[in-house]
Coordinates of N, CA and C in Angstrom, one line a residue:
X1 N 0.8 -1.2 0.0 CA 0.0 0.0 0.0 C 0.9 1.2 0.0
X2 N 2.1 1.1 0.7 CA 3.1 2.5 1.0 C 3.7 2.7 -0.5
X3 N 3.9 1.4 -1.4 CA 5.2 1.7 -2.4 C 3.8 2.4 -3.6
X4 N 2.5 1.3 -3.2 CA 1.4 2.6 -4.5 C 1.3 3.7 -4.3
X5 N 1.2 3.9 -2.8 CA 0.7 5.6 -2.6 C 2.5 6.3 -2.8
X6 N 3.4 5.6 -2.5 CA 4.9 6.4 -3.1 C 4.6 6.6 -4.6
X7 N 4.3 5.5 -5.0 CA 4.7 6.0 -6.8 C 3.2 6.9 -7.3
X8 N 2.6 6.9 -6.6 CA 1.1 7.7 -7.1 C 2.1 9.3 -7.1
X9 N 2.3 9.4 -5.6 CA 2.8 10.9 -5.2 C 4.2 11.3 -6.6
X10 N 4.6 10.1 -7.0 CA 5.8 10.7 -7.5 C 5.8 11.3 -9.0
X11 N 4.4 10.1 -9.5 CA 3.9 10.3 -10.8 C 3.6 11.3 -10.7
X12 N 2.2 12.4 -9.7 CA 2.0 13.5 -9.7 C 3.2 14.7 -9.5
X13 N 3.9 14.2 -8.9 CA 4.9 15.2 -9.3 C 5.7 15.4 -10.5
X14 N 5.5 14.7 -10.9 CA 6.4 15.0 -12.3 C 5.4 16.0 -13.1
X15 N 4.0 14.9 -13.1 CA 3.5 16.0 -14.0 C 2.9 17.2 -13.7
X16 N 3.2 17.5 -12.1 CA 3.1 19.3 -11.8 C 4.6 19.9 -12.5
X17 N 5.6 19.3 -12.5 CA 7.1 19.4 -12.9 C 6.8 19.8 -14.7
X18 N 6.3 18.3 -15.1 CA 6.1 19.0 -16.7 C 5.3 20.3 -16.6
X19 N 4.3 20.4 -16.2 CA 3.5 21.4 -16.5 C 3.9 22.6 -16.3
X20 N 5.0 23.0 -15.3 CA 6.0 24.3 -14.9 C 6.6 24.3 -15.9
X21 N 7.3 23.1 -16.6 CA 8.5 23.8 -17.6 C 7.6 24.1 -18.5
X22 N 6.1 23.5 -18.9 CA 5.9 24.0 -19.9 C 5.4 25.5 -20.5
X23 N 4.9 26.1 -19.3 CA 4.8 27.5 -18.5 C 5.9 28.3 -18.3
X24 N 7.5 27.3 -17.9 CA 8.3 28.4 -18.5 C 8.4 28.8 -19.7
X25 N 8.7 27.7 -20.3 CA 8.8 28.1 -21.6 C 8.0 28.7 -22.4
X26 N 6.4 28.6 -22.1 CA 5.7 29.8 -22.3 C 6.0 31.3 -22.3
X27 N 6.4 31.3 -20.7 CA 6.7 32.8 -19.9 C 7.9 33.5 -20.8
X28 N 8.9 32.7 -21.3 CA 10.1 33.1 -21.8 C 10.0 33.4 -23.2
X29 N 8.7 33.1 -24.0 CA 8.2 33.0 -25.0 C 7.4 34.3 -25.5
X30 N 6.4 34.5 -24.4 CA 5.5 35.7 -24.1 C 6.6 36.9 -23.7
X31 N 7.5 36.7 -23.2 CA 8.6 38.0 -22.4 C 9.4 38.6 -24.1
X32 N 10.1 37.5 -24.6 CA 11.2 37.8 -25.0 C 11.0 37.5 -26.6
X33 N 9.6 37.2 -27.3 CA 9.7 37.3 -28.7 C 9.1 38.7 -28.9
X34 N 9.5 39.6 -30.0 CA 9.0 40.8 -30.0 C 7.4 41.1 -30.6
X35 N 7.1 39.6 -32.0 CA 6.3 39.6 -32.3 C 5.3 38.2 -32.6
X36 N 4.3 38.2 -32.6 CA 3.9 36.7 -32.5 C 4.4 35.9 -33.6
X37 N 4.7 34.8 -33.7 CA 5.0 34.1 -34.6 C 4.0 32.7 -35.1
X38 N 4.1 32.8 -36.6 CA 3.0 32.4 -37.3 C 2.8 31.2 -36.4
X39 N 1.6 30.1 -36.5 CA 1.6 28.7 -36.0 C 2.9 27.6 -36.9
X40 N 2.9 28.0 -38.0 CA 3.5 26.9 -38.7 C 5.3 27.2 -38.3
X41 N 5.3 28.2 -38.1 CA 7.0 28.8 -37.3 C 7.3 28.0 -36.0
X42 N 6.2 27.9 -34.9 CA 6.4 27.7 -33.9 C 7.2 26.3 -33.5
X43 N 7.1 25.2 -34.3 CA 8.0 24.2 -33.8 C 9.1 24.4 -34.3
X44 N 9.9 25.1 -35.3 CA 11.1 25.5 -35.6 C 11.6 26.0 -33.9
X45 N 10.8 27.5 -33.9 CA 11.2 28.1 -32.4 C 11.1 27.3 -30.9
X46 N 10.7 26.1 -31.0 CA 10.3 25.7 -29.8 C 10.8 24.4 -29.9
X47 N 11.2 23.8 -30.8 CA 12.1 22.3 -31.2 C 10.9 21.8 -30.1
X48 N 9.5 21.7 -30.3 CA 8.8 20.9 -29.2 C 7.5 20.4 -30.0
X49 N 6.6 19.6 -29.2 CA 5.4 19.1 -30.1 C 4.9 19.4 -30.5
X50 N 3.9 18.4 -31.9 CA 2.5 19.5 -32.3 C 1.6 20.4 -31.0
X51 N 1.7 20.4 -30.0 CA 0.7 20.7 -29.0 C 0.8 22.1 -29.0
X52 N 2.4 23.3 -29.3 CA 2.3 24.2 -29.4 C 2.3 24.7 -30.9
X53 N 2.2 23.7 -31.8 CA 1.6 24.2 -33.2 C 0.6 25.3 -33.5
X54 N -0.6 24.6 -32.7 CA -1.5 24.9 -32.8 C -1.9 26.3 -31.3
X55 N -0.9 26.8 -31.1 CA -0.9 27.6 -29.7 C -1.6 28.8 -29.9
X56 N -0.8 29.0 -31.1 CA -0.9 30.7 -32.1 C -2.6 31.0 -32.5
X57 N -3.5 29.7 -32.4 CA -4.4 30.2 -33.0 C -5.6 30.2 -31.8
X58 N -5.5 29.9 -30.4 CA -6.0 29.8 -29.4 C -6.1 31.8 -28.8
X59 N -7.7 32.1 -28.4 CA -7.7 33.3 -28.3 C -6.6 33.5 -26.9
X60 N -7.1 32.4 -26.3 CA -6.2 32.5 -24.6 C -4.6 33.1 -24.7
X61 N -4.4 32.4 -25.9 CA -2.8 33.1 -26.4 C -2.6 34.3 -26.7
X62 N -3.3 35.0 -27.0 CA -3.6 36.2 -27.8 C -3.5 37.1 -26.5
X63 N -4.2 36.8 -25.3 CA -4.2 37.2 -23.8 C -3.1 37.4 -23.2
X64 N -2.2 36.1 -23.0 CA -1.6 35.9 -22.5 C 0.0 36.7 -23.1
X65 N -0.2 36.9 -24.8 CA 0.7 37.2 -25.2 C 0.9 38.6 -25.4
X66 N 0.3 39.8 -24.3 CA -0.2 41.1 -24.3 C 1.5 41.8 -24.9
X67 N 2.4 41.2 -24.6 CA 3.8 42.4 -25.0 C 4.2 42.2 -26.8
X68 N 3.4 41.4 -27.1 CA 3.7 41.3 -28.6 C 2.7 41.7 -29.4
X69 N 1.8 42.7 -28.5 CA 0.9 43.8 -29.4 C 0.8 45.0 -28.8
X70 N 1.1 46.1 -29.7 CA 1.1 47.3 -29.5 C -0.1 47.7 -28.9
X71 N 0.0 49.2 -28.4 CA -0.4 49.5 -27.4 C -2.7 50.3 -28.5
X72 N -2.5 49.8 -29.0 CA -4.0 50.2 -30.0 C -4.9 48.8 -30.7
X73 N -3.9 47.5 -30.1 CA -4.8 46.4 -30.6 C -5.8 46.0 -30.1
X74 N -6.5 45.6 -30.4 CA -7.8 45.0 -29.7 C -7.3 44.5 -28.7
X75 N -6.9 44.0 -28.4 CA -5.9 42.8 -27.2 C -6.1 43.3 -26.1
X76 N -5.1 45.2 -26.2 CA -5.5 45.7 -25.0 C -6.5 46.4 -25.3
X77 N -7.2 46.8 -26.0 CA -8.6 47.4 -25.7 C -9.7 46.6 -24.4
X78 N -9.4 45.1 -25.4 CA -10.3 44.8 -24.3 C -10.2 44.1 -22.9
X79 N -8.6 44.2 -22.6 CA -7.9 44.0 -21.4 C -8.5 45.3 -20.6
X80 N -8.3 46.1 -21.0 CA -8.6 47.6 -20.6 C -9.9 47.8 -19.8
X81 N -10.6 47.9 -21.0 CA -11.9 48.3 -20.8 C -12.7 47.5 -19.9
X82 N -12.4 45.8 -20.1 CA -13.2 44.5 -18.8 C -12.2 45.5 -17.6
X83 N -10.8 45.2 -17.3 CA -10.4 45.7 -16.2 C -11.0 47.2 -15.3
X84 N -11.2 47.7 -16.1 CA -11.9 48.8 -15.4 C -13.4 49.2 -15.3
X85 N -13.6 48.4 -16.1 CA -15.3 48.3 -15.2 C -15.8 47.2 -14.2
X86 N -14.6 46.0 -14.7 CA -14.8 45.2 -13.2 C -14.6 46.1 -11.9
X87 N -13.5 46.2 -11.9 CA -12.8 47.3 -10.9 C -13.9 48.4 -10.1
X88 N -14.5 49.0 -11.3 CA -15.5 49.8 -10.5 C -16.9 48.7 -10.3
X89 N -17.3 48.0 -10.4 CA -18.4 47.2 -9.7 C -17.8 46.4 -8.7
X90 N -16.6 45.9 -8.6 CA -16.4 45.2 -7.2 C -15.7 45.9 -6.5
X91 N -14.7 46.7 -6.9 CA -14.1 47.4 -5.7 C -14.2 49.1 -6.1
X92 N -15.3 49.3 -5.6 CA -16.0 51.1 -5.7 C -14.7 51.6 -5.0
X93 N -14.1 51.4 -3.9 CA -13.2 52.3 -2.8 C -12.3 51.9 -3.7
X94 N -11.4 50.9 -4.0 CA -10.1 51.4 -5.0 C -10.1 52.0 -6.4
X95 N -11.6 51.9 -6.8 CA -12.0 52.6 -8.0 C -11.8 54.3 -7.8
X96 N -12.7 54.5 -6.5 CA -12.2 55.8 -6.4 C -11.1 56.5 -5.7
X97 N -10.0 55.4 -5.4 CA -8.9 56.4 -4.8 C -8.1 56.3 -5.9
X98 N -7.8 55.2 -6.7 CA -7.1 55.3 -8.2 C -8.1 56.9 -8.8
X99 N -9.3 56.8 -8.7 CA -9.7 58.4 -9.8 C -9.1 59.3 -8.7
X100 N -8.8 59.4 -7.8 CA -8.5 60.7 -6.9 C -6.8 60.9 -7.4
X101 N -6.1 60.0 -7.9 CA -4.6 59.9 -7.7 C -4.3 59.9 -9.5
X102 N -5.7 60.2 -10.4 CA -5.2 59.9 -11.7 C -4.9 59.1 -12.1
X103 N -4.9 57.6 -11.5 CA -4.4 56.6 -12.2 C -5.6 55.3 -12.6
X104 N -5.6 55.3 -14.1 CA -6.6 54.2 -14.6 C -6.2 53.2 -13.5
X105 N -6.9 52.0 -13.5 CA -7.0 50.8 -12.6 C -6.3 49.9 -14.3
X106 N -6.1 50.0 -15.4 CA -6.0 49.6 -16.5 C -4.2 49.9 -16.3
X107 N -3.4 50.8 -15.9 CA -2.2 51.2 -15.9 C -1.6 49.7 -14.7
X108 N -1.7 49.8 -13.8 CA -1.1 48.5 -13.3 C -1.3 47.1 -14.1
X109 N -2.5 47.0 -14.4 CA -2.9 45.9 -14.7 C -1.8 45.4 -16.5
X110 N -1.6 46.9 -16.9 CA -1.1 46.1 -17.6 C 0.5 46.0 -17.8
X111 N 1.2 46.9 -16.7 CA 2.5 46.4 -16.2 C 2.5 45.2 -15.6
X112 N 1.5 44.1 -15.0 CA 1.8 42.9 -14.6 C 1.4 42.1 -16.3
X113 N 0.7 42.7 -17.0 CA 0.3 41.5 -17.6 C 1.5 41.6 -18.8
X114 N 2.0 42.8 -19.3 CA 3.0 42.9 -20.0 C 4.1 42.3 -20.0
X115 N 4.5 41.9 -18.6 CA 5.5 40.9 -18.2 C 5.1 39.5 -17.4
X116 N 3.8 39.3 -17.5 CA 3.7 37.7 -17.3 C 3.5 37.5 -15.7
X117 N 3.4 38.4 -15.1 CA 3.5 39.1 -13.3 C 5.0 38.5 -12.8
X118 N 6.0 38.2 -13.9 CA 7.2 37.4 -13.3 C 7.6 39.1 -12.6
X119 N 7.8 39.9 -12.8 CA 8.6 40.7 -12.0 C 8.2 41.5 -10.8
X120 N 6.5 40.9 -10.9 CA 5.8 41.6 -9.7 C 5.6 40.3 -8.3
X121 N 5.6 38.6 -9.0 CA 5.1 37.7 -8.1 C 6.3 37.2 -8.2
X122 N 6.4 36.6 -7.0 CA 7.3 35.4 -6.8 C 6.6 34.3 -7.8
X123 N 8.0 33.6 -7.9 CA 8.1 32.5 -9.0 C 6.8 31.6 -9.5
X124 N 6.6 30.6 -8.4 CA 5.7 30.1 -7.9 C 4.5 30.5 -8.4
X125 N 4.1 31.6 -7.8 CA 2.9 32.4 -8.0 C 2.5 32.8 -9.4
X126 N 4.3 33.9 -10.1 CA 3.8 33.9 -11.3 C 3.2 33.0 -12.5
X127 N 4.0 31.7 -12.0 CA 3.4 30.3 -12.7 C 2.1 30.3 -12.6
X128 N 1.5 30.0 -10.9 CA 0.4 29.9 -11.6 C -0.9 31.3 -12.2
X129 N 0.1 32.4 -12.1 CA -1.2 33.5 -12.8 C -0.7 32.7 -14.1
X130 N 0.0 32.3 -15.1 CA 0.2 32.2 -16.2 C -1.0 30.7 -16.6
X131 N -0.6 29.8 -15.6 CA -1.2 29.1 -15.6 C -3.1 28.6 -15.9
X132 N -3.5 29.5 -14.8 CA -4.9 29.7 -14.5 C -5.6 30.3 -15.8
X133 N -5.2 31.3 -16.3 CA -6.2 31.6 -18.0 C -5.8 30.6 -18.9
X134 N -4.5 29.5 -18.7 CA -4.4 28.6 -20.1 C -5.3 28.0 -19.7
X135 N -5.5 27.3 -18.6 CA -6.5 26.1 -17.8 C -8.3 26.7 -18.1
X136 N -8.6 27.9 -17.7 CA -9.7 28.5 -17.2 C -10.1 29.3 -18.1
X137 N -9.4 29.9 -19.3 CA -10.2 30.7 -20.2 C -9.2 32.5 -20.1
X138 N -9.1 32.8 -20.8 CA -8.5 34.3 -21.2 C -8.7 35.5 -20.4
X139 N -10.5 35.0 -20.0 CA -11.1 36.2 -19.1 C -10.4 36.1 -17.8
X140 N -9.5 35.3 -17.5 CA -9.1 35.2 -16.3 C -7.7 36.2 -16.0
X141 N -6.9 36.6 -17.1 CA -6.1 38.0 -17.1 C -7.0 39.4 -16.0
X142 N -8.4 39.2 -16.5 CA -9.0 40.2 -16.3 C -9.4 40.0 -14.7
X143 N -9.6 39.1 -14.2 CA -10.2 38.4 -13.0 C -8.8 38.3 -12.0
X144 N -7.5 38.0 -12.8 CA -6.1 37.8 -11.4 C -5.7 39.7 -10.9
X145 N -6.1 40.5 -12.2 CA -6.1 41.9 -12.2 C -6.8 42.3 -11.1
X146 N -7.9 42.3 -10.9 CA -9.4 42.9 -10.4 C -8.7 42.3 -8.5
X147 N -8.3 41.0 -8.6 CA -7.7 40.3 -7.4 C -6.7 40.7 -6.6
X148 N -5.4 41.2 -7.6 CA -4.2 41.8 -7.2 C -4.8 43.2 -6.6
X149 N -5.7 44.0 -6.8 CA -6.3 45.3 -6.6 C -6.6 44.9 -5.1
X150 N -7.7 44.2 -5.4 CA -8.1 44.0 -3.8 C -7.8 43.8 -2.8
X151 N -6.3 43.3 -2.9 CA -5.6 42.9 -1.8 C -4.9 43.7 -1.8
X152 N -4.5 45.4 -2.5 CA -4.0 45.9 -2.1 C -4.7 47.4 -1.5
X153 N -6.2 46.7 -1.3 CA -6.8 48.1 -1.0 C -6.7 48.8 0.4
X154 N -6.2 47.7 1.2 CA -6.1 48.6 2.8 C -5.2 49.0 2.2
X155 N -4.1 48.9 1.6 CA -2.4 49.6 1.9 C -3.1 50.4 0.9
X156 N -3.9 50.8 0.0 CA -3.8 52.2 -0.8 C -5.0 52.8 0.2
X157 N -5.9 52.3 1.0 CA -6.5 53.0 2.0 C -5.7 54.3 3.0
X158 N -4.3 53.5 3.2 CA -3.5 54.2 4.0 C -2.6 54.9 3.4
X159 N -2.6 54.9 2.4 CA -1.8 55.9 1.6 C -1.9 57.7 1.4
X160 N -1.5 58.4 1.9 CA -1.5 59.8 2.4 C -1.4 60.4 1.4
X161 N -1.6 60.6 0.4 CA -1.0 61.3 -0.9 C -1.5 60.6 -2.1
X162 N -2.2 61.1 -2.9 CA -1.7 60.6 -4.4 C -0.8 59.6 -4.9
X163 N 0.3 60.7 -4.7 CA 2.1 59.7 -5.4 C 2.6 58.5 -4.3
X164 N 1.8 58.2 -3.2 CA 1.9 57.0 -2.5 C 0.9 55.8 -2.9
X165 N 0.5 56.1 -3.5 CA -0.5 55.1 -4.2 C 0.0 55.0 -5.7
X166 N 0.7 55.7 -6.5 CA 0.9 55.5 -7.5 C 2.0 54.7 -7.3
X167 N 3.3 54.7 -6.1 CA 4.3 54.0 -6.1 C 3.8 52.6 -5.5
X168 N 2.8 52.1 -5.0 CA 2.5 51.3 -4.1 C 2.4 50.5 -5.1
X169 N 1.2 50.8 -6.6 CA 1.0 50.1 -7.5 C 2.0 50.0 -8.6
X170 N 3.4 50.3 -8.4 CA 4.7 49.8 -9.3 C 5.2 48.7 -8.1
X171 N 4.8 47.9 -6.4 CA 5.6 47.3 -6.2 C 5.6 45.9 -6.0
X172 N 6.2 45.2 -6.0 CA 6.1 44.1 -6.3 C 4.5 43.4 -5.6
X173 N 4.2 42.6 -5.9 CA 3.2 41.7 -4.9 C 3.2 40.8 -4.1
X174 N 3.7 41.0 -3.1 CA 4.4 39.7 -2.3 C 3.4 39.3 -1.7
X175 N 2.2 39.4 -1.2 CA 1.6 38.8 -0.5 C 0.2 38.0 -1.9
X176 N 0.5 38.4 -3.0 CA -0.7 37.9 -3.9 C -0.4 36.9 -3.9
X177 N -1.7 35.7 -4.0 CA -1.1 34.3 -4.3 C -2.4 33.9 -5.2
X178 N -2.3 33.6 -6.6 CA -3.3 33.5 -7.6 C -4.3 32.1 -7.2
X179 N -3.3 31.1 -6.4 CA -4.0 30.1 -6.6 C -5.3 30.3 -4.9
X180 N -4.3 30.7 -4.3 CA -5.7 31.0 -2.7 C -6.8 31.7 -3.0
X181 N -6.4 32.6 -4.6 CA -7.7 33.8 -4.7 C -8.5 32.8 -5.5
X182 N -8.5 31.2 -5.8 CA -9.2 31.2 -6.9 C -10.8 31.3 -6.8
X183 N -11.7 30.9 -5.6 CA -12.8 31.1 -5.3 C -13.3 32.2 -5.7
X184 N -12.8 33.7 -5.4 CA -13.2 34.8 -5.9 C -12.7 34.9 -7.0
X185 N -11.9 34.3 -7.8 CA -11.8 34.0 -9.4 C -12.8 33.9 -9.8
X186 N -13.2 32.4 -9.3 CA -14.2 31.7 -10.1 C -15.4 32.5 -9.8
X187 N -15.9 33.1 -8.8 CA -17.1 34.2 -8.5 C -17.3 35.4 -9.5
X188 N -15.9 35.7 -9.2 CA -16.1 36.9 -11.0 C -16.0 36.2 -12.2
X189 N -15.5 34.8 -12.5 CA -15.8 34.4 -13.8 C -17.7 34.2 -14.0
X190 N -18.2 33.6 -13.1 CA -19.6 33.9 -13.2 C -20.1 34.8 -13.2
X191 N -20.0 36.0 -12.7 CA -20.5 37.2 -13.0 C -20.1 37.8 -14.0
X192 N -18.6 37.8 -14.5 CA -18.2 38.9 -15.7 C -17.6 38.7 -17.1
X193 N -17.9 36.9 -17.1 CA -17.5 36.1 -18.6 C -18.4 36.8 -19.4
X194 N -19.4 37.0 -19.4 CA -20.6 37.3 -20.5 C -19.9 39.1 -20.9
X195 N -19.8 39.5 -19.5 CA -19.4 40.9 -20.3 C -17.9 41.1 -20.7
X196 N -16.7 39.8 -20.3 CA -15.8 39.8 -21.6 C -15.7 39.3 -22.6
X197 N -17.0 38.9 -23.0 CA -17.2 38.1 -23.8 C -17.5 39.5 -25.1
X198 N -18.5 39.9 -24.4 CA -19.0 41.4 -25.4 C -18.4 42.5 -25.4
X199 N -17.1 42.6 -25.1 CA -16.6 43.5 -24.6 C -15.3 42.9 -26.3
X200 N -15.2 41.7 -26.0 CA -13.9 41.0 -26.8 C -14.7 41.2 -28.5
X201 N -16.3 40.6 -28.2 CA -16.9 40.7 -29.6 C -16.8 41.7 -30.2
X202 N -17.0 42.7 -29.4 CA -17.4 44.3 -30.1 C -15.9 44.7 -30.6
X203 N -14.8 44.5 -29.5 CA -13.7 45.1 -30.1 C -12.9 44.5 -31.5
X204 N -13.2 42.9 -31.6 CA -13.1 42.3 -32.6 C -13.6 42.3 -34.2
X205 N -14.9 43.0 -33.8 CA -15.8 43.0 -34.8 C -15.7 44.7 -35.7
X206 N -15.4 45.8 -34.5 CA -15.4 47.0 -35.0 C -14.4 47.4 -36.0
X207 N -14.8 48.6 -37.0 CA -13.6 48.7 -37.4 C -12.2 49.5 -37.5
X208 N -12.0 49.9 -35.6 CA -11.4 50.1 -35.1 C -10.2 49.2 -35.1
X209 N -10.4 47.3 -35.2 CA -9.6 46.3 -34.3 C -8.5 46.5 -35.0
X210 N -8.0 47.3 -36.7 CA -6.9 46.9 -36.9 C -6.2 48.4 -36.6
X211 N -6.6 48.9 -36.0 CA -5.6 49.9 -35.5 C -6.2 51.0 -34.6
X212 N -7.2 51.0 -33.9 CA -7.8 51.6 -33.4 C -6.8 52.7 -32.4
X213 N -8.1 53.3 -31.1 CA -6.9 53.9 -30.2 C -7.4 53.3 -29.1
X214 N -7.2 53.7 -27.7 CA -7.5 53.4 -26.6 C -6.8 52.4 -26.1
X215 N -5.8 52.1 -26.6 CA -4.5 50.3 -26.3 C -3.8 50.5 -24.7
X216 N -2.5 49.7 -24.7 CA -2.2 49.8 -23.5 C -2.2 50.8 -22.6
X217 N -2.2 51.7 -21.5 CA -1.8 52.9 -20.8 C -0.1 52.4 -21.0
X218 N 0.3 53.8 -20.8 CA 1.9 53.8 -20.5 C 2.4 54.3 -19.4

């Protein structure tokens, strides 16, 4: 009974082990190509299986791959626009201390997502924000955003100034952990899939998407 339940435990560990490298390799993928590369390129660049052949045409990729589109693509339009009106329906009080301090709720959100939250989360963590929208769907960029906010609302509660809240929201996130928040993940996926759903249609459909304005904040 000890040597099954040993090799059960060991088999699951490997494949939480695959599943990291394959998320690094993502991460280092999303960080460091400048621009997306076709599907039929991708096993050249990745010497790896058909499985990321087909990566390029998945919308979740499209999400996850926010630094290899300029700042007027649909991509971030509708990064944008879900982020800050979640923002103001669940958290009114950081909605309005970001409007007192001039800073969109859309400006952080997309310094974590532009870099994959590696330079905001410990390791660990960053894995699984990266993780959680491949598994759970695209709208979930918009959902670990809305998350990281709320846990930092007492410390922007206590913030005496404007420009203390603007530095609060450049610092790292040490205390976020994507995978403890997922219950309130999965709460806002039931309440706000439908509106990034129409939020993604409309930006996709208009004929704004190939070059519109309104893209990342800087």
């Amino acid at each position: 009974m000890t040597t099954t339940s040993s090799l059960s435990d060991h088999h699951h560990f490997i494949l939480i082990l695959i599943i990291h490298i394959h998320i690094v390799i993502l991460i280092l993928i999303l960080i460091r190509l400048p621009r997306p590369i076709p599907p039929h390129h991708l096993r050249h660049h990745l010497h790896s299986t058909d499985t990321y052949t087909d990566i390029g045409h998945h919308q979740c990729f499209q999400y996850l791959w926010t630094s290899a589109y300029d700042g007027a693509s649909p991509v971030w339009r509708v990064l944008n626009s879900a982020v800050e009106q979640v923002v103001e329906a669940e958290l009114p009080c950081m909605a309005a201390l970001m409007r007192r301090a001039a800073v969109p709720a859309a400006l952080p959100a997309a310094r974590w997502l532009s870099s994959c939250w590696v330079n905001f989360l410990p390791w660990r963590a960053a894995l699984d924000a990266v993780a959680l929208p491949l598994l759970l769907g695209a709208d979930f960029q918009v959902y670990l955003c809305v998350a990281a906010l709320r846990g930092l609302t007492r410390a922007a509660v206590a913030c005496a100034h404007s420009a203390d809240l603007a530095i609060l929201l450049h610092q790292p996130l040490l205390r976020f952990r994507p995978r403890a928040e997922l219950p309130y993940l999965l709460a806002l996926r039931d309440q706000y899939r439908s509106l990034f759903e129409r939020i993604h249609r409309a930006e996709h459909t208009s004929p704004e998407a190939a070059g519109g304005s309104g893209g990342r904040p800087s």
